[in-house]
mmCIF file with all atom_site columns, C-alpha atoms in Angstrom:
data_model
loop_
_atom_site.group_PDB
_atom_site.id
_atom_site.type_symbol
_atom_site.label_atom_id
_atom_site.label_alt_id
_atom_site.label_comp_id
_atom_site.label_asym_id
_atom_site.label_entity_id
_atom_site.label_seq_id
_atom_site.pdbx_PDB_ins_code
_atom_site.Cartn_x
_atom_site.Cartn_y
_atom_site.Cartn_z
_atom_site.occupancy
_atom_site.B_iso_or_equiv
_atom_site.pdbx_formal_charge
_atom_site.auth_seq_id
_atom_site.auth_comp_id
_atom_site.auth_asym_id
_atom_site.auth_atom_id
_atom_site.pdbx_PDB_model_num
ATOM 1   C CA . UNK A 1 1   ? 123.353 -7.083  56.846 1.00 46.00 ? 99  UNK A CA 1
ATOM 2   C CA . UNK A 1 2   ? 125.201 -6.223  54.009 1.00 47.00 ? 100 UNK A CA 1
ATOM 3   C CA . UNK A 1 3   ? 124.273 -6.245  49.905 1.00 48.00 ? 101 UNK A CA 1
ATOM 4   C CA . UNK A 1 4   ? 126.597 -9.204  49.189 1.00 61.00 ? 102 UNK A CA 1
ATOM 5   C CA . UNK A 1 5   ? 124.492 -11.308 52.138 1.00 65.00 ? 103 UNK A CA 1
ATOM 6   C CA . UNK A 1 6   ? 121.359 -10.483 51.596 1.00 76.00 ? 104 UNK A CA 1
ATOM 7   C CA . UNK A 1 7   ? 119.489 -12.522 54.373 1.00 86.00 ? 105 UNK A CA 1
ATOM 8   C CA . UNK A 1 8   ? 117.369 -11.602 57.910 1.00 86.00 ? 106 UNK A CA 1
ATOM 9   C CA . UNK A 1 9   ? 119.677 -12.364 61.119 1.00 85.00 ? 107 UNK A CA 1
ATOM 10  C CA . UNK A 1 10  ? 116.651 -13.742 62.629 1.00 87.00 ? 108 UNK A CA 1
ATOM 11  C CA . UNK A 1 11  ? 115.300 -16.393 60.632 1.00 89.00 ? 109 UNK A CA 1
ATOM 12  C CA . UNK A 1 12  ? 117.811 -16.661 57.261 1.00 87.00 ? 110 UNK A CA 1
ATOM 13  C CA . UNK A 1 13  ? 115.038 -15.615 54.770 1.00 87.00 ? 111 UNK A CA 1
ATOM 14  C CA . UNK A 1 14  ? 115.950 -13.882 51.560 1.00 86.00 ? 112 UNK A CA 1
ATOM 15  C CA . UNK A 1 15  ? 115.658 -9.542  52.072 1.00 85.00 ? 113 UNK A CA 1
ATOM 16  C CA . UNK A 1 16  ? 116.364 -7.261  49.112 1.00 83.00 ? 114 UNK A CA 1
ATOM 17  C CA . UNK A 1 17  ? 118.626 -4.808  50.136 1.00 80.00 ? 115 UNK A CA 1
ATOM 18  C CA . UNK A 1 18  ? 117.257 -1.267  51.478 1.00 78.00 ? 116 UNK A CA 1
ATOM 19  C CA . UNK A 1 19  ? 114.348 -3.644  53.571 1.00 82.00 ? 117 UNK A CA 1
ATOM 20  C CA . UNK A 1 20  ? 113.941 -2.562  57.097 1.00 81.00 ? 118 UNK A CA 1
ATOM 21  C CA . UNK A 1 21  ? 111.708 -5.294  58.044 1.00 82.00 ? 119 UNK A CA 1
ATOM 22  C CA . UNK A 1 22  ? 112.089 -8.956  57.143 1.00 83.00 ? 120 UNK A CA 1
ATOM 23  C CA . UNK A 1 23  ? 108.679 -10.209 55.623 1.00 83.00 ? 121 UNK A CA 1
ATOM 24  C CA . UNK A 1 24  ? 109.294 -13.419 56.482 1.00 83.00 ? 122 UNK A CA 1
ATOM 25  C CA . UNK A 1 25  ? 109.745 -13.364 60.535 1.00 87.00 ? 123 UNK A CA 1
ATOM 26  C CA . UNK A 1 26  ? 108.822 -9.057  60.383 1.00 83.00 ? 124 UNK A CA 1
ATOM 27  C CA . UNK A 1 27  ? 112.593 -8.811  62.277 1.00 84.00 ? 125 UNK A CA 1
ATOM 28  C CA . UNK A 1 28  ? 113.655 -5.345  62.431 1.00 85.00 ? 126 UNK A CA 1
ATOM 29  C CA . UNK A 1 29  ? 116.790 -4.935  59.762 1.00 83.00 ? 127 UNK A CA 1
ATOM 30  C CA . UNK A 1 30  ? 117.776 -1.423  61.128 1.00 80.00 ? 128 UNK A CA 1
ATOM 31  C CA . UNK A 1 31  ? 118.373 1.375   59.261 1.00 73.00 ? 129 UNK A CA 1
ATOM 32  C CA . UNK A 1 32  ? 118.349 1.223   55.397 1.00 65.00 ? 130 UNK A CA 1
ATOM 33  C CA . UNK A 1 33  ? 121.946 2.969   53.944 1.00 57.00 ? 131 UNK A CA 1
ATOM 34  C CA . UNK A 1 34  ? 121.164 6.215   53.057 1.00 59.00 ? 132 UNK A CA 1
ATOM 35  C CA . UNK A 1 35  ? 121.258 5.984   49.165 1.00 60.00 ? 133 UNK A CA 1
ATOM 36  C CA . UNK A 1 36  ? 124.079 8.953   47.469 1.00 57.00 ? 134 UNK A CA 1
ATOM 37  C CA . UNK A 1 37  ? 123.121 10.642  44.882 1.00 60.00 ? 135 UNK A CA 1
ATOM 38  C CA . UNK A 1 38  ? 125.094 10.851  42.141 1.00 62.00 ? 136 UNK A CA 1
ATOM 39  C CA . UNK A 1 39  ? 127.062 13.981  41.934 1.00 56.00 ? 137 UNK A CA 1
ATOM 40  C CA . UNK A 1 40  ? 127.219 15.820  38.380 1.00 56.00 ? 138 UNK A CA 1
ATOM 41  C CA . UNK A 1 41  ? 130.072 17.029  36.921 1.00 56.00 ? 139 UNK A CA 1
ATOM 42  C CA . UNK A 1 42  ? 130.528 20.501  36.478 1.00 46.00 ? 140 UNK A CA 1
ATOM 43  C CA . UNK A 1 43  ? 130.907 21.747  33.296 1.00 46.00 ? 141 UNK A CA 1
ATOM 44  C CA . UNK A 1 44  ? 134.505 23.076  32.825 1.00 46.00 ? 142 UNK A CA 1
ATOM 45  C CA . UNK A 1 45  ? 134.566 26.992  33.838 1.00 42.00 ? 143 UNK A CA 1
ATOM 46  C CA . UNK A 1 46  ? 134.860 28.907  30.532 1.00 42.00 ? 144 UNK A CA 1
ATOM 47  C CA . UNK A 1 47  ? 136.723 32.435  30.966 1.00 46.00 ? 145 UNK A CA 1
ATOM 48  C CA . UNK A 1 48  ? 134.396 35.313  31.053 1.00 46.00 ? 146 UNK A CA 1
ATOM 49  C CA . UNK A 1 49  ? 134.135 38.224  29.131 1.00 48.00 ? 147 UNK A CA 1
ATOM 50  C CA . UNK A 1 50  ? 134.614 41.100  31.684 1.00 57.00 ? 148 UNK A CA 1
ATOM 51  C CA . UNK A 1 51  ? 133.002 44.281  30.892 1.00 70.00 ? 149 UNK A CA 1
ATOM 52  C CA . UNK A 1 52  ? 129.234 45.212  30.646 1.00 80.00 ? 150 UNK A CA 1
ATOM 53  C CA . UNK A 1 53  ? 126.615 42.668  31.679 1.00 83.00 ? 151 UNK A CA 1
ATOM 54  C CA . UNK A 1 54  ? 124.558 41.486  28.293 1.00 76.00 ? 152 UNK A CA 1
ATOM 55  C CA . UNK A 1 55  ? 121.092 41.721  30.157 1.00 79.00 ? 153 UNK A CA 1
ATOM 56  C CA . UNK A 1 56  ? 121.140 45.428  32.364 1.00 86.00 ? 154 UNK A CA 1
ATOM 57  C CA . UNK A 1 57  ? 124.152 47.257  31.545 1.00 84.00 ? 155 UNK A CA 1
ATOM 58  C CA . UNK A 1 58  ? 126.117 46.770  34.988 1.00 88.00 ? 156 UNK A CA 1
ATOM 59  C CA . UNK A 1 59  ? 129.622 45.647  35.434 1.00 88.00 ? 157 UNK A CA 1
ATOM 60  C CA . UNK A 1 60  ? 130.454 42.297  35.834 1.00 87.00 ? 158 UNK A CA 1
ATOM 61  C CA . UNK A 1 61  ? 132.606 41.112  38.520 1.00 87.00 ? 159 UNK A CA 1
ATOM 62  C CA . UNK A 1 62  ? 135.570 38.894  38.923 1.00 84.00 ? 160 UNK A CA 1
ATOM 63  C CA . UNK A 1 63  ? 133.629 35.728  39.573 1.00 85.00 ? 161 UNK A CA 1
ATOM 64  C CA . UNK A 1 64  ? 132.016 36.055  36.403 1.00 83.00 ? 162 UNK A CA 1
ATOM 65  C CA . UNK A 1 65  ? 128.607 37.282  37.128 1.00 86.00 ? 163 UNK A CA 1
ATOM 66  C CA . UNK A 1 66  ? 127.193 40.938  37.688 1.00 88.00 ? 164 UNK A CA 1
ATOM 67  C CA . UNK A 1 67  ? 127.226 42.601  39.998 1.00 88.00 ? 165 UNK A CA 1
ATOM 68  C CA . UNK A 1 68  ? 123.869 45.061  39.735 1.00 87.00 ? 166 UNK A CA 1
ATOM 69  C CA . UNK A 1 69  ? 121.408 41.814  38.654 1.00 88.00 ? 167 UNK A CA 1
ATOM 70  C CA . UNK A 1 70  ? 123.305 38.691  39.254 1.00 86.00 ? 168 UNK A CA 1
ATOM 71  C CA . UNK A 1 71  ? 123.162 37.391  35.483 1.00 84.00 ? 169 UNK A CA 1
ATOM 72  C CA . UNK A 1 72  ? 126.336 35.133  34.399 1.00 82.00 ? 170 UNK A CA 1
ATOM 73  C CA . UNK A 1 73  ? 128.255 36.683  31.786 1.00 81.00 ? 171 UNK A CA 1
ATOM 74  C CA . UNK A 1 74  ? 128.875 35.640  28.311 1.00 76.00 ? 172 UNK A CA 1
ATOM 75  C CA . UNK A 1 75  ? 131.326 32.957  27.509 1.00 74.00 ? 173 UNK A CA 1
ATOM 76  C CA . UNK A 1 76  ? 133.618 33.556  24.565 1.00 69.00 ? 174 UNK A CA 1
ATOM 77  C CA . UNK A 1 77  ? 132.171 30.390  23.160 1.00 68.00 ? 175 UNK A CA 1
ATOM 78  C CA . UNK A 1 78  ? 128.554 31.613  23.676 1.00 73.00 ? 176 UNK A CA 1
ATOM 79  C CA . UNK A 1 79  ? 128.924 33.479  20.234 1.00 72.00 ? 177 UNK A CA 1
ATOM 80  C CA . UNK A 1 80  ? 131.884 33.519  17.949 1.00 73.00 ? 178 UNK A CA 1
ATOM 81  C CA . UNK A 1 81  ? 132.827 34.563  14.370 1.00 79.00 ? 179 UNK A CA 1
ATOM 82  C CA . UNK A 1 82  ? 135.171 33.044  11.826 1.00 80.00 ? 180 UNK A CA 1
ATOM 83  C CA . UNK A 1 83  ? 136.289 34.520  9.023  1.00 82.00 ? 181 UNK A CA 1
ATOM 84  C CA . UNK A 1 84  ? 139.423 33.144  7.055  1.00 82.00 ? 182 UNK A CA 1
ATOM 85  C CA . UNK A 1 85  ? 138.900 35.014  3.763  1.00 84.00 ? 183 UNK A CA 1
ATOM 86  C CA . UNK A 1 86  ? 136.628 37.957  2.395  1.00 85.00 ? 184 UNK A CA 1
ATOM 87  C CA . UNK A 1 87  ? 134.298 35.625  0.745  1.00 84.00 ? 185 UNK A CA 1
ATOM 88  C CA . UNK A 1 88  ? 133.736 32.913  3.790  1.00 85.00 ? 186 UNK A CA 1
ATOM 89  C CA . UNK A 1 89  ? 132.729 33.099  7.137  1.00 84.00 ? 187 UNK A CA 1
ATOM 90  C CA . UNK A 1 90  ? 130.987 31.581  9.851  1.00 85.00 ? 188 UNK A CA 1
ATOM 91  C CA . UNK A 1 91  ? 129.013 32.380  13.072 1.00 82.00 ? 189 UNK A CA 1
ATOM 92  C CA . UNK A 1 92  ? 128.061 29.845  15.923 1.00 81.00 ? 190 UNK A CA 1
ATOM 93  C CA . UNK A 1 93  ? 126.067 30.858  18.951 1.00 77.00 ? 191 UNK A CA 1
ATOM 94  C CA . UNK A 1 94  ? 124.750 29.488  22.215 1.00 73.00 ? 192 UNK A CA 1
ATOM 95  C CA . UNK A 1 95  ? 120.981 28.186  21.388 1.00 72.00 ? 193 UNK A CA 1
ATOM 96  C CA . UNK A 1 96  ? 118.182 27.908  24.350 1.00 70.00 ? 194 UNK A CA 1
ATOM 97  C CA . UNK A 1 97  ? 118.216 24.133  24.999 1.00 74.00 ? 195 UNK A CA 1
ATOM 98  C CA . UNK A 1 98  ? 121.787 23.807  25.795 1.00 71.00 ? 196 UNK A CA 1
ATOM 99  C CA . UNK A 1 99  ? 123.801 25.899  28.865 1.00 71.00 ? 197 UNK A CA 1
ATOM 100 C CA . UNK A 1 100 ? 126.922 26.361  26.637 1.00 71.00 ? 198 UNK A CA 1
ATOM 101 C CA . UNK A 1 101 ? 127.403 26.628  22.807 1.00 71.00 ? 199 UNK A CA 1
ATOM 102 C CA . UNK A 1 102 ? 128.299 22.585  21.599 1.00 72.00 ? 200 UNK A CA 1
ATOM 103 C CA . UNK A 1 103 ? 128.249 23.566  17.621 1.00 74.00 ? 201 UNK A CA 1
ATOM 104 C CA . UNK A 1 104 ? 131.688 23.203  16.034 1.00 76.00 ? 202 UNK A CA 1
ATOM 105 C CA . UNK A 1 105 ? 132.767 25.043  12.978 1.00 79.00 ? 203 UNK A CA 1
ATOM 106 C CA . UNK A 1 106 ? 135.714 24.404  10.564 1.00 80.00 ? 204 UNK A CA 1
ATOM 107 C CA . UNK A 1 107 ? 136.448 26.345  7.588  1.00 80.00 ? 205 UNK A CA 1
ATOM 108 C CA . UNK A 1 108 ? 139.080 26.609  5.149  1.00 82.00 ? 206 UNK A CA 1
ATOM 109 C CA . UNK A 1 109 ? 139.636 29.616  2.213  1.00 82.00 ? 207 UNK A CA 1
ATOM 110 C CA . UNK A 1 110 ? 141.824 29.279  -0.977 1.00 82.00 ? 208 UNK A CA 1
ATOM 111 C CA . UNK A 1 111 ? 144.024 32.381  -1.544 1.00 80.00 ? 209 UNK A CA 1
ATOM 112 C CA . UNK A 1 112 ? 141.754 33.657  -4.429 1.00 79.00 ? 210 UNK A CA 1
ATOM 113 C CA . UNK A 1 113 ? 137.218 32.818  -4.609 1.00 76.00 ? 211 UNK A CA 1
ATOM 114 C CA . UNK A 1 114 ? 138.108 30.870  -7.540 1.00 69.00 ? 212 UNK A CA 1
#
């Protein structure tokens, strides 16, 4: 049985695919097909800040994550400054619903305050 002919072998009754048993005649269908799961996409791998871990203090490791309690370390994009002139700037950070920072800043500074 496939899902473009979806009908019993036994005694040509309609089946909705996934059935095992025919509810017309009760023939055996075999074996539903496994459904897949969908798989998610990874988020694209930001660089990582080496150095100290934000949480305990250890050292963070090559892969990103450290080494003492396991914590990921901070993304350059977790938390970043902007600052084109003296009298404008902006910060972004990372906020608690979302795994990575998806704010956006653009700024633009005149030679003088005016």
């Amino acid at each position: 049985m496939t899902d473009a002919d979806p009908t019993c072998p036994a005694c040509g009754g309609h089946v909705t695919p996934g059935e095992r048993f025919c509810e017309g005649c009760g023939a055996d269908l075999g074996e539903p097909a496994p459904e897949t799961p969908p798989v998610p996409e990874a988020p694209p791998r930001a660089e990582c800040s080496a150095g100290a871990c934000r949480s305990c203090g250890g050292e963070v490791a090559d892969d990103g994550y450290c080494t003492q309690c396991g914590t990921a370390a901070a993304r350059p994009r977790d938390h970043f400054t902007e600052q084109p002139a003296p009298w404008v700037a902006a910060v972004c950070d990372r906020g608690i619903r979302h795994h990575r920072n998806e704010d956006a800043v653009a700024l633009a500074a005149a030679t003088s305050p005016a």
